[in-house]
Amino acid sequence: MKKLYSLKDTEKFTIDEVWDMYRKYVNNSQVDLISKFGFGNDIAIKAEKNFIFTKSGKKIYDFTGGIGVLNHGHNHERILRIRQWFQKNKFMEVHKNYFSPYIAALSSNIANLLPEDLNISYFSNSGSDANEGAIKLAYKYHEGKRDYILSSNISFHGKKLVTSNVTNSKETRYFQFQELVKSDNFEFNNFNSLKDKILTLKKNGICNVYAVILEPFSASSLLSLSEEFLRKTRDLCDENEIVLIFDEVYSGWGKTGNLFYFMNYEGLIPDILTSGKSLGGGKASISAYTCRDKFFKKAYDNLRDATLHSTTFNGLGEETATAMEAINIIIEENFVENSKNIYEFLNSGLKKLQKKYPKIIKDVRGSGALNGVVINTNFSDKYLQPIISLIPSKFTRDEYAIKKIIVSSYISQLYDKYNILTFYGSNIDLPLKISCPLNIEKENLDYFLRSFEKLLEEGTISVLKKFIKKNIF
C-alpha cells in the first residue's frame, strides 16, 4: 500500500516535496506560475492577525486580506474559542431531520442587521454557490416565464458554470463555457446601457428579464456603482418586476466602509443580497443569500417547493456557529468604523504617493479596507520598451501579459525586499490591491506605505529588470 500522509507528516515537507505533489496530484501549471514569486518558494507554518510566519523564519505582512476572507485577520482568538467550544461539547454538525438552532439564530442575526424585510437566508459554502442560489430563486420567482439575467461588462460573480455565464471580466472570460442561463451585459455604471438592454429584451411584448445582478462595489476592479445608477436601477427593476440582486460576497461585512456597501445609501434595498468570504471569520467556508419576504414566499414557501433548493452541507453546525461569532465580532469590535479609518489613512497615503510619482501610479482606488493602485503600463517609454522586447514570446501570448508582468514585478519585489504579500485584481486594469483585516494596527499600514514608496523611488524599469532577470532568463 502506498504511503498515506498524516497532518504531522506535512510539518516535515520541504517546498520541493510540496511542488512535486502539486505537479503530480494538483496542478502542474500552478507550480510553474506561483514558484516565480518568493511566496511560491516558502511554506507557511503559522498565521496570526495580519501576519504569516514561514518555515524559513520570515514574518510576512499579509495585505491580501485572504482575497476577501480575512476581515477578522488570521486566527482571531474569539473565532478559535467558539470552534473549540463547539467541538468540546460535541454539538451536532448536520442532520436534515432536526431543526438547527444555529441556522435559526444566524438567520435571525442577519435579518436584524439588514434593512426592511431582507429576512430569509440560505447558507451554502462559497460565494459562487450563493450567487447561483440567488439566480435560481429569481428564475423560480418568475416561474420560468422569463429568459434573461443581466450583469455588467466587468462583473465577477464566480467561476461555476452558471455564475461564469454572468461573469464578464475579460480576465476570466477568455474561454467561453456552455451557456446554462441566458445572459446579456451592459456597460458598468451606465444606466442608459442597462435600460436599453431591458427595453430590447422582450417576449410577446413583455419584459423578458427576470434578474439584474450587480456588484455595488467591484472588488476585482476597485470601482463602485454610483448612487444615481443604483437608485435608477432600483426604480427600473420595480417598474418591470425584475429581481434585483446585489453581490456583496467580497465587499460585505464591513470590508468597504459600511456593513454592506449598498447601505451607504438610505432606503436603497436589493431583493436578494449575497454574502460570504469573511462571513466565516477566516475559519469557516460559508456563504449566504438573503432575500426579501415576498420573493422567497412566492418561489419556495409552499410544501411542494420547500426543499427545491437544498444542499448536503447547508448550514453545517460549526460553520454557522462560527459565522454567528464572526458577525458579533464585527459589531462589538467596531469593524465598520475601523474600515473607515483604514480608508482615511491608507487611501490618502496612496494618493500622496500618486502625486509624488504620477508617471508610475495611474490611479488610486478603493473603499474601506479594500484599496489599490493602477500601475502605469504604457509601453511607449523609450527605456521600458527595450526591456519588454527581451521577454520571450511564450510569456506574452495573453493580451494582458505585459500588464501582468509589470504589476507582478511590484508584487514580487514587495515580498522579496519587504516581506509584504499583495496581489492584483482579476480585471482589465489589473490593480495592485492592498487589502487588510479590519483590526489591523496603524503602524502596519504605515510600514506598507513606506515600503511601497521605496519601490516607487527605484522606478518601474529597475523593479521590472529584477523580476525578469529572476524569473525569465
Tab-separated table of C-alpha atoms in Angstrom:
chain	number	residue	atom	x	y	z
A	1	MET	CA	0.000	0.000	0.000
A	2	LYS	CA	1.260	3.473	-0.904
A	3	LYS	CA	2.066	5.993	1.806
A	4	LEU	CA	-0.902	7.817	3.348
A	5	TYR	CA	0.259	11.044	4.999
A	6	SER	CA	-0.872	12.398	8.350
A	7	LEU	CA	-1.092	16.032	9.413
A	8	LYS	CA	2.140	15.601	11.381
A	9	ASP	CA	3.874	14.332	8.249
A	10	THR	CA	3.110	17.593	6.447
A	11	GLU	CA	5.085	19.568	9.021
A	12	LYS	CA	8.259	17.932	7.671
A	13	PHE	CA	7.606	18.589	3.966
A	14	THR	CA	10.143	20.672	2.058
A	15	ILE	CA	8.993	23.082	-0.633
A	16	ASP	CA	10.422	20.725	-3.279
A	17	GLU	CA	8.272	17.876	-1.943
A	18	VAL	CA	5.185	20.102	-1.966
A	19	TRP	CA	5.935	21.181	-5.543
A	20	ASP	CA	6.364	17.574	-6.603
A	21	MET	CA	2.999	16.523	-5.157
A	22	TYR	CA	1.305	19.561	-6.706
A	23	ARG	CA	2.754	18.650	-10.090
A	24	LYS	CA	1.534	15.062	-9.794
A	25	TYR	CA	-1.783	15.433	-7.977
A	26	VAL	CA	-2.997	19.048	-8.030
A	27	ASN	CA	-1.966	21.298	-10.929
A	28	ASN	CA	1.440	21.301	-12.603
A	29	SER	CA	0.980	24.762	-14.133
A	30	GLN	CA	0.214	26.309	-10.747
A	31	VAL	CA	3.744	25.383	-9.701
A	32	ASP	CA	5.180	26.970	-12.847
A	33	LEU	CA	3.209	30.150	-12.175
A	34	ILE	CA	3.418	30.660	-8.405
A	35	SER	CA	7.016	29.497	-7.972
A	36	LYS	CA	8.084	32.588	-9.939
A	37	PHE	CA	7.381	34.578	-6.785
A	38	GLY	CA	9.098	34.463	-3.416
A	39	PHE	CA	5.912	33.323	-1.689
A	40	GLY	CA	5.804	30.337	-4.037
A	41	ASN	CA	9.125	29.227	-2.573
A	42	ASP	CA	8.057	29.488	1.063
A	43	ILE	CA	5.930	27.233	3.263
A	44	ALA	CA	3.576	28.996	5.663
A	45	ILE	CA	3.517	27.305	9.063
A	46	LYS	CA	1.529	29.755	11.185
A	47	ALA	CA	-0.663	32.838	10.831
A	48	GLU	CA	-1.947	35.427	13.291
A	49	LYS	CA	-3.696	38.788	12.830
A	50	ASN	CA	-2.239	40.174	9.570
A	51	PHE	CA	0.963	38.137	9.727
A	52	ILE	CA	2.075	34.871	8.137
A	53	PHE	CA	5.113	33.027	9.505
A	54	THR	CA	7.134	30.815	7.168
A	55	LYS	CA	9.241	27.730	7.633
A	56	SER	CA	12.319	29.742	6.672
A	57	GLY	CA	11.713	32.136	9.568
A	58	LYS	CA	10.118	35.078	7.746
A	59	LYS	CA	7.375	37.228	9.226
A	60	ILE	CA	5.163	38.253	6.324
A	61	TYR	CA	2.831	41.260	6.340
A	62	ASP	CA	-0.322	39.877	4.694
A	63	PHE	CA	-2.001	42.599	2.638
A	64	THR	CA	-4.157	40.230	0.587
A	65	GLY	CA	-6.908	40.020	3.199
A	66	GLY	CA	-7.194	36.356	2.230
A	67	ILE	CA	-8.826	37.525	-1.040
A	68	GLY	CA	-11.762	38.831	0.994
A	69	VAL	CA	-11.871	36.124	3.654
A	70	LEU	CA	-9.834	37.706	6.430
A	71	ASN	CA	-11.758	40.743	7.694
A	72	HIS	CA	-11.028	39.343	11.176
A	73	GLY	CA	-7.392	38.589	10.387
A	74	HIS	CA	-5.773	35.189	10.757
A	75	ASN	CA	-6.943	33.067	13.681
A	76	HIS	CA	-8.940	35.613	15.657
A	77	GLU	CA	-8.992	34.427	19.277
A	78	ARG	CA	-12.783	34.584	19.601
A	79	ILE	CA	-13.249	32.586	16.398
A	80	LEU	CA	-10.864	29.895	17.660
A	81	ARG	CA	-12.595	29.736	21.053
A	82	ILE	CA	-16.087	29.339	19.619
A	83	ARG	CA	-14.952	26.486	17.374
A	84	GLN	CA	-13.167	24.794	20.253
A	85	TRP	CA	-16.312	25.176	22.396
A	86	PHE	CA	-18.442	23.619	19.656
A	87	GLN	CA	-16.048	20.671	19.332
A	88	LYS	CA	-15.561	20.187	23.089
A	89	ASN	CA	-19.309	19.880	23.635
A	90	LYS	CA	-19.742	17.557	20.637
A	91	PHE	CA	-22.586	19.629	19.235
A	92	MET	CA	-24.297	18.182	16.194
A	93	GLU	CA	-22.882	19.237	12.834
A	94	VAL	CA	-25.626	18.401	10.363
A	95	HIS	CA	-28.817	16.370	10.247
A	96	LYS	CA	-31.698	17.110	7.922
A	97	ASN	CA	-34.325	15.610	10.243
A	98	TYR	CA	-33.697	18.079	13.063
A	99	PHE	CA	-34.146	21.831	13.057
A	100	SER	CA	-30.846	23.643	13.583
A	101	PRO	CA	-30.766	26.273	16.347
A	102	TYR	CA	-27.597	27.613	14.705
A	103	ILE	CA	-29.274	28.239	11.333
A	104	ALA	CA	-32.223	29.828	13.141
A	105	ALA	CA	-30.021	32.156	15.201
A	106	LEU	CA	-27.693	33.107	12.339
A	107	SER	CA	-30.620	33.890	10.031
A	108	SER	CA	-32.229	35.988	12.764
A	109	ASN	CA	-28.999	37.919	13.389
A	110	ILE	CA	-28.567	38.737	9.700
A	111	ALA	CA	-32.194	39.868	9.374
A	112	ASN	CA	-31.819	42.095	12.432
A	113	LEU	CA	-28.798	43.837	10.891
A	114	LEU	CA	-30.228	44.349	7.396
A	115	PRO	CA	-32.832	46.953	6.407
A	116	GLU	CA	-36.563	46.401	5.905
A	117	ASP	CA	-37.671	42.867	5.001
A	118	LEU	CA	-34.374	41.284	3.928
A	119	ASN	CA	-35.257	38.413	6.254
A	120	ILE	CA	-34.841	34.986	4.688
A	121	SER	CA	-31.345	33.448	4.480
A	122	TYR	CA	-29.965	30.286	2.933
A	123	PHE	CA	-26.422	29.149	3.735
A	124	SER	CA	-24.048	27.423	1.343
A	125	ASN	CA	-20.283	27.064	1.003
A	126	SER	CA	-18.894	29.593	-1.491
A	127	GLY	CA	-19.812	32.959	-2.932
A	128	SER	CA	-20.430	31.304	-6.275
A	129	ASP	CA	-22.900	28.944	-4.554
A	130	ALA	CA	-24.720	31.905	-3.015
A	131	ASN	CA	-24.941	33.733	-6.339
A	132	GLU	CA	-26.166	30.609	-8.112
A	133	GLY	CA	-28.814	30.151	-5.421
A	134	ALA	CA	-29.902	33.772	-5.836
A	135	ILE	CA	-30.153	33.400	-9.624
A	136	LYS	CA	-32.145	30.198	-9.213
A	137	LEU	CA	-34.578	31.849	-6.799
A	138	ALA	CA	-35.068	34.811	-9.161
A	139	TYR	CA	-35.780	32.465	-12.063
A	140	LYS	CA	-38.213	30.438	-9.957
A	141	TYR	CA	-39.919	33.630	-8.763
A	142	HIS	CA	-40.899	34.291	-12.372
A	143	GLU	CA	-41.933	30.636	-12.777
A	144	GLY	CA	-39.525	30.174	-15.680
A	145	LYS	CA	-41.538	32.558	-17.855
A	146	ARG	CA	-38.644	34.993	-18.365
A	147	ASP	CA	-35.361	34.069	-20.004
A	148	TYR	CA	-32.606	36.625	-19.307
A	149	ILE	CA	-30.383	37.798	-16.480
A	150	LEU	CA	-28.221	40.911	-16.930
A	151	SER	CA	-24.816	41.746	-15.431
A	152	SER	CA	-22.191	44.409	-16.088
A	153	ASN	CA	-19.413	44.120	-18.643
A	154	ILE	CA	-16.721	43.935	-15.913
A	155	SER	CA	-18.652	41.737	-13.495
A	156	PHE	CA	-17.241	38.904	-11.420
A	157	HIS	CA	-19.814	36.612	-9.799
A	158	GLY	CA	-17.977	33.289	-9.667
A	159	LYS	CA	-16.382	30.575	-11.772
A	160	LYS	CA	-19.006	27.823	-11.683
A	161	LEU	CA	-20.817	27.148	-14.940
A	162	VAL	CA	-23.908	29.197	-14.095
A	163	THR	CA	-22.050	32.079	-12.454
A	164	SER	CA	-19.438	32.106	-15.231
A	165	ASN	CA	-22.318	32.963	-17.579
A	166	VAL	CA	-22.821	36.247	-15.690
A	167	THR	CA	-19.108	36.923	-15.138
A	168	ASN	CA	-17.923	39.243	-17.905
A	169	SER	CA	-14.479	40.314	-16.749
A	170	LYS	CA	-12.207	39.869	-19.785
A	171	GLU	CA	-9.536	38.494	-17.489
A	172	THR	CA	-11.712	35.425	-16.805
A	173	ARG	CA	-13.968	35.318	-19.887
A	174	TYR	CA	-11.288	34.434	-22.447
A	175	PHE	CA	-12.799	30.925	-22.638
A	176	GLN	CA	-16.488	30.682	-23.439
A	177	PHE	CA	-18.164	27.945	-21.395
A	178	GLN	CA	-21.514	26.426	-22.290
A	179	GLU	CA	-24.353	28.862	-21.644
A	180	LEU	CA	-26.542	27.373	-18.922
A	181	VAL	CA	-28.501	30.585	-18.365
A	182	LYS	CA	-29.348	33.176	-20.986
A	183	SER	CA	-27.433	36.303	-20.072
A	184	ASP	CA	-26.504	39.641	-21.519
A	185	ASN	CA	-24.372	42.505	-20.243
A	186	PHE	CA	-24.400	46.276	-20.071
A	187	GLU	CA	-21.700	48.895	-19.590
A	188	PHE	CA	-20.648	49.259	-15.961
A	189	ASN	CA	-22.249	52.266	-14.256
A	190	ASN	CA	-24.063	53.300	-17.455
A	191	PHE	CA	-27.780	53.395	-16.682
A	192	ASN	CA	-28.827	54.045	-20.282
A	193	SER	CA	-26.904	50.951	-21.380
A	194	LEU	CA	-28.819	48.848	-18.833
A	195	LYS	CA	-32.152	50.464	-19.678
A	196	ASP	CA	-31.657	49.859	-23.409
A	197	LYS	CA	-30.961	46.160	-22.784
A	198	ILE	CA	-34.104	45.775	-20.703
A	199	LEU	CA	-36.255	47.579	-23.275
A	200	THR	CA	-34.801	45.431	-26.058
A	201	LEU	CA	-35.223	42.058	-24.345
A	202	LYS	CA	-38.953	41.406	-24.651
A	203	LYS	CA	-41.075	38.326	-25.299
A	204	ASN	CA	-44.596	38.770	-26.641
A	205	GLY	CA	-44.302	42.467	-25.804
A	206	ILE	CA	-43.496	41.735	-22.139
A	207	CYS	CA	-40.168	42.220	-20.329
A	208	ASN	CA	-38.054	39.076	-20.725
A	209	VAL	CA	-35.506	39.843	-17.984
A	210	TYR	CA	-36.006	38.035	-14.681
A	211	ALA	CA	-32.998	39.426	-12.798
A	212	VAL	CA	-30.241	42.023	-12.754
A	213	ILE	CA	-27.162	41.100	-10.707
A	214	LEU	CA	-24.811	43.896	-9.609
A	215	GLU	CA	-21.687	44.416	-7.540
A	216	PRO	CA	-22.300	47.801	-5.848
A	217	PHE	CA	-18.535	47.806	-5.300
A	218	SER	CA	-16.483	45.771	-7.770
A	219	ALA	CA	-13.696	44.147	-5.757
A	220	SER	CA	-11.842	42.978	-8.874
A	221	SER	CA	-11.601	46.448	-10.426
A	222	LEU	CA	-11.943	48.551	-7.222
A	223	LEU	CA	-14.689	50.606	-8.864
A	224	SER	CA	-18.109	51.440	-7.449
A	225	LEU	CA	-21.530	51.972	-8.961
A	226	SER	CA	-22.808	55.494	-8.378
A	227	GLU	CA	-25.732	56.239	-6.096
A	228	GLU	CA	-27.602	57.625	-9.097
A	229	PHE	CA	-27.087	54.414	-11.076
A	230	LEU	CA	-28.163	52.214	-8.178
A	231	ARG	CA	-31.315	54.205	-7.383
A	232	LYS	CA	-32.368	54.430	-11.031
A	233	THR	CA	-31.757	50.706	-11.420
A	234	ARG	CA	-33.872	50.007	-8.345
A	235	ASP	CA	-36.737	52.016	-9.849
A	236	LEU	CA	-36.337	50.391	-13.274
A	237	CYS	CA	-36.442	46.905	-11.748
A	238	ASP	CA	-39.586	47.816	-9.784
A	239	GLU	CA	-41.275	49.121	-12.933
A	240	ASN	CA	-40.536	45.890	-14.819
A	241	GLU	CA	-40.836	43.455	-11.871
A	242	ILE	CA	-37.210	42.398	-12.264
A	243	VAL	CA	-35.474	40.792	-9.293
A	244	LEU	CA	-32.517	42.965	-8.237
A	245	ILE	CA	-29.565	41.030	-6.794
A	246	PHE	CA	-26.643	42.724	-5.032
A	247	ASP	CA	-23.497	40.604	-4.918
A	248	GLU	CA	-21.548	41.666	-1.818
A	249	VAL	CA	-19.671	38.400	-1.331
A	250	TYR	CA	-16.352	40.270	-1.281
A	251	SER	CA	-17.367	43.817	-0.341
A	252	GLY	CA	-19.657	42.947	2.548
A	253	TRP	CA	-19.359	42.509	6.304
A	254	GLY	CA	-17.550	45.797	6.880
A	255	LYS	CA	-14.905	45.458	4.180
A	256	THR	CA	-15.743	48.590	2.203
A	257	GLY	CA	-16.616	51.085	4.936
A	258	ASN	CA	-20.164	50.061	5.825
A	259	LEU	CA	-21.703	46.772	6.908
A	260	PHE	CA	-22.561	46.355	3.207
A	261	TYR	CA	-21.658	48.835	0.510
A	262	PHE	CA	-25.278	49.382	-0.577
A	263	MET	CA	-26.089	50.588	2.956
A	264	ASN	CA	-24.247	53.833	2.194
A	265	TYR	CA	-27.489	54.908	0.519
A	266	GLU	CA	-30.541	55.177	2.755
A	267	GLY	CA	-33.635	53.401	1.503
A	268	LEU	CA	-31.812	51.502	-1.247
A	269	ILE	CA	-32.713	47.800	-0.856
A	270	PRO	CA	-31.958	44.845	-3.131
A	271	ASP	CA	-34.426	41.976	-3.487
A	272	ILE	CA	-31.659	39.462	-2.832
A	273	LEU	CA	-28.277	40.063	-1.179
A	274	THR	CA	-25.391	37.593	-1.440
A	275	SER	CA	-22.518	37.491	1.033
A	276	GLY	CA	-19.714	35.165	2.031
A	277	LYS	CA	-15.924	35.114	2.357
A	278	SER	CA	-15.403	36.908	5.716
A	279	LEU	CA	-18.796	35.665	6.968
A	280	GLY	CA	-16.839	32.610	8.128
A	281	GLY	CA	-14.411	34.625	10.234
A	282	GLY	CA	-11.441	33.286	8.280
A	283	LYS	CA	-12.079	29.734	9.506
A	284	ALA	CA	-15.377	28.566	8.029
A	285	SER	CA	-16.385	28.084	4.407
A	286	ILE	CA	-19.844	29.620	4.466
A	287	SER	CA	-21.833	31.976	2.253
A	288	ALA	CA	-25.406	33.198	2.175
A	289	TYR	CA	-28.120	34.650	0.068
A	290	THR	CA	-30.683	36.737	1.928
A	291	CYS	CA	-33.908	37.769	0.243
A	292	ARG	CA	-36.996	39.837	0.870
A	293	ASP	CA	-40.044	38.009	2.165
A	294	LYS	CA	-42.281	38.202	-0.901
A	295	PHE	CA	-39.665	36.765	-3.257
A	296	PHE	CA	-38.938	33.764	-1.077
A	297	LYS	CA	-42.595	33.101	-0.339
A	298	LYS	CA	-43.556	33.007	-3.999
A	299	ALA	CA	-40.537	30.920	-5.051
A	300	TYR	CA	-40.188	28.334	-2.280
A	301	ASP	CA	-42.572	28.849	0.636
A	302	ASN	CA	-45.006	26.013	-0.106
A	303	LEU	CA	-44.997	22.312	0.698
A	304	ARG	CA	-44.121	21.240	-2.824
A	305	ASP	CA	-41.115	23.568	-3.226
A	306	ALA	CA	-39.886	23.802	0.388
A	307	THR	CA	-36.843	21.613	-0.349
A	308	LEU	CA	-36.357	22.527	-4.004
A	309	HIS	CA	-33.149	24.358	-3.127
A	310	SER	CA	-31.059	22.399	-0.625
A	311	THR	CA	-27.536	21.035	-0.265
A	312	THR	CA	-25.890	18.399	1.936
A	313	PHE	CA	-23.717	20.876	3.818
A	314	ASN	CA	-26.274	23.675	4.035
A	315	GLY	CA	-25.885	25.280	7.456
A	316	LEU	CA	-23.241	22.901	8.784
A	317	GLY	CA	-23.277	23.321	12.559
A	318	GLU	CA	-19.748	24.515	13.251
A	319	GLU	CA	-19.780	26.769	10.198
A	320	THR	CA	-22.968	28.568	11.225
A	321	ALA	CA	-21.767	28.848	14.850
A	322	THR	CA	-18.534	30.393	13.557
A	323	ALA	CA	-20.455	32.815	11.335
A	324	MET	CA	-22.557	33.944	14.290
A	325	GLU	CA	-19.416	34.763	16.250
A	326	ALA	CA	-17.830	36.430	13.212
A	327	ILE	CA	-20.797	38.798	12.885
A	328	ASN	CA	-20.831	39.540	16.630
A	329	ILE	CA	-17.128	40.439	16.444
A	330	ILE	CA	-17.778	42.791	13.512
A	331	ILE	CA	-20.406	44.633	15.547
A	332	GLU	CA	-18.825	44.512	19.005
A	333	GLU	CA	-15.291	45.397	17.891
A	334	ASN	CA	-16.459	48.293	15.681
A	335	PHE	CA	-15.135	46.850	12.430
A	336	VAL	CA	-17.196	49.228	10.275
A	337	GLU	CA	-15.649	52.269	11.955
A	338	ASN	CA	-12.216	50.628	11.719
A	339	SER	CA	-12.748	50.127	7.996
A	340	LYS	CA	-13.478	53.821	7.508
A	341	ASN	CA	-10.369	54.774	9.476
A	342	ILE	CA	-8.228	52.410	7.401
A	343	TYR	CA	-9.503	54.082	4.236
A	344	GLU	CA	-8.736	57.582	5.507
A	345	PHE	CA	-5.154	56.649	6.352
A	346	LEU	CA	-4.253	54.198	3.574
A	347	ASN	CA	-6.080	55.715	0.614
A	348	SER	CA	-4.871	59.229	1.421
A	349	GLY	CA	-1.329	57.839	1.743
A	350	LEU	CA	-1.606	56.212	-1.681
A	351	LYS	CA	-2.875	59.463	-3.212
A	352	LYS	CA	0.135	61.301	-1.790
A	353	LEU	CA	2.370	58.732	-3.474
A	354	GLN	CA	0.468	59.217	-6.732
A	355	LYS	CA	1.149	62.949	-6.620
A	356	LYS	CA	4.831	62.231	-5.999
A	357	TYR	CA	5.094	59.503	-8.678
A	358	PRO	CA	2.442	60.363	-11.287
A	359	LYS	CA	4.309	58.570	-14.081
A	360	ILE	CA	4.073	55.269	-12.188
A	361	ILE	CA	0.731	55.408	-10.365
A	362	LYS	CA	-2.038	55.969	-12.904
A	363	ASP	CA	-4.949	55.806	-10.450
A	364	VAL	CA	-5.763	55.225	-6.782
A	365	ARG	CA	-8.985	53.385	-5.987
A	366	GLY	CA	-10.757	51.808	-3.075
A	367	SER	CA	-13.269	51.908	-0.282
A	368	GLY	CA	-12.893	50.979	3.363
A	369	ALA	CA	-10.148	48.409	3.870
A	370	LEU	CA	-10.016	47.400	0.197
A	371	ASN	CA	-7.733	49.739	-1.757
A	372	GLY	CA	-5.259	49.662	-4.589
A	373	VAL	CA	-3.340	51.410	-7.321
A	374	VAL	CA	-3.366	51.064	-11.087
A	375	ILE	CA	0.246	50.923	-12.261
A	376	ASN	CA	1.033	52.771	-15.475
A	377	THR	CA	1.834	50.136	-18.119
A	378	ASN	CA	2.358	52.496	-21.042
A	379	PHE	CA	4.982	50.701	-23.115
A	380	SER	CA	5.975	53.676	-25.261
A	381	ASP	CA	8.587	54.676	-22.695
A	382	LYS	CA	11.903	54.602	-24.583
A	383	TYR	CA	13.648	52.963	-21.635
A	384	LEU	CA	10.925	50.468	-20.814
A	385	GLN	CA	10.294	49.216	-24.338
A	386	PRO	CA	13.742	47.564	-24.833
A	387	ILE	CA	13.239	45.591	-21.604
A	388	ILE	CA	9.767	44.440	-22.650
A	389	SER	CA	11.114	43.341	-26.028
A	390	LEU	CA	13.506	40.924	-24.302
A	391	ILE	CA	10.644	38.860	-22.852
A	392	PRO	CA	10.247	35.587	-24.828
A	393	SER	CA	7.035	35.415	-26.876
A	394	LYS	CA	5.763	32.373	-24.951
A	395	PHE	CA	5.224	34.683	-21.970
A	396	THR	CA	3.303	37.327	-23.919
A	397	ARG	CA	0.605	35.363	-25.748
A	398	ASP	CA	-2.003	36.556	-23.254
A	399	GLU	CA	-3.173	40.038	-24.362
A	400	TYR	CA	-2.743	41.250	-20.764
A	401	ALA	CA	0.626	39.562	-20.298
A	402	ILE	CA	2.745	42.726	-20.261
A	403	LYS	CA	0.422	44.385	-17.749
A	404	LYS	CA	0.587	41.282	-15.570
A	405	ILE	CA	4.381	41.147	-15.741
A	406	ILE	CA	4.771	44.809	-14.755
A	407	VAL	CA	2.293	44.596	-11.847
A	408	SER	CA	3.754	41.222	-10.831
A	409	SER	CA	7.219	42.765	-10.673
A	410	TYR	CA	5.998	45.143	-7.941
A	411	ILE	CA	4.245	42.293	-6.107
A	412	SER	CA	7.441	40.235	-6.310
A	413	GLN	CA	9.710	42.991	-5.025
A	414	LEU	CA	7.354	43.920	-2.183
A	415	TYR	CA	7.607	40.327	-0.987
A	416	ASP	CA	11.323	39.762	-1.598
A	417	LYS	CA	12.559	43.054	-0.141
A	418	TYR	CA	9.952	43.971	2.458
A	419	ASN	CA	8.116	40.736	3.359
A	420	ILE	CA	4.827	42.213	2.124
A	421	LEU	CA	2.279	39.947	0.425
A	422	THR	CA	-0.041	41.597	-2.124
A	423	PHE	CA	-1.944	40.559	-5.266
A	424	TYR	CA	-3.633	42.048	-8.309
A	425	GLY	CA	-7.274	42.235	-9.308
A	426	SER	CA	-8.705	39.933	-11.962
A	427	ASN	CA	-9.937	42.662	-14.277
A	428	ILE	CA	-8.607	44.523	-17.297
A	429	ASP	CA	-6.870	47.280	-15.291
A	430	LEU	CA	-5.172	44.702	-13.034
A	431	PRO	CA	-4.936	46.992	-9.990
A	432	LEU	CA	-2.324	46.141	-7.389
A	433	LYS	CA	-4.608	45.511	-4.422
A	434	ILE	CA	-3.936	46.326	-0.793
A	435	SER	CA	-6.462	44.569	1.403
A	436	CYS	CA	-6.157	44.194	5.138
A	437	PRO	CA	-8.090	42.906	8.155
A	438	LEU	CA	-10.368	45.357	9.905
A	439	ASN	CA	-8.411	45.117	13.150
A	440	ILE	CA	-5.008	45.946	11.644
A	441	GLU	CA	-2.745	48.284	13.602
A	442	LYS	CA	-1.910	51.654	12.067
A	443	GLU	CA	1.831	51.021	12.272
A	444	ASN	CA	1.465	48.129	9.816
A	445	LEU	CA	-0.345	50.361	7.306
A	446	ASP	CA	2.455	52.891	7.698
A	447	TYR	CA	5.036	50.140	7.075
A	448	PHE	CA	3.327	49.273	3.805
A	449	LEU	CA	3.269	52.883	2.598
A	450	ARG	CA	6.929	53.443	3.482
A	451	SER	CA	7.997	50.192	1.790
A	452	PHE	CA	5.944	50.850	-1.322
A	453	GLU	CA	7.427	54.328	-1.610
A	454	LYS	CA	10.944	52.860	-1.613
A	455	LEU	CA	9.984	50.688	-4.583
A	456	LEU	CA	8.473	53.655	-6.377
A	457	GLU	CA	11.742	55.518	-5.842
A	458	GLU	CA	13.524	52.713	-7.718
A	459	GLY	CA	11.086	53.059	-10.612
A	460	THR	CA	9.344	50.559	-12.862
A	461	ILE	CA	12.424	49.904	-15.013
A	462	SER	CA	14.553	48.798	-12.069
A	463	VAL	CA	11.742	46.738	-10.492
A	464	LEU	CA	10.896	45.090	-13.811
A	465	LYS	CA	14.530	44.268	-14.611
A	466	LYS	CA	14.921	42.396	-11.331
A	467	PHE	CA	11.738	40.407	-11.877
A	468	ILE	CA	12.604	39.445	-15.465
A	469	LYS	CA	16.182	38.526	-14.555
A	470	LYS	CA	14.989	36.320	-11.714
A	471	ASN	CA	12.147	34.543	-13.470
A	472	ILE	CA	12.587	34.556	-17.237
A	473	PHE	CA	16.300	34.394	-18.030
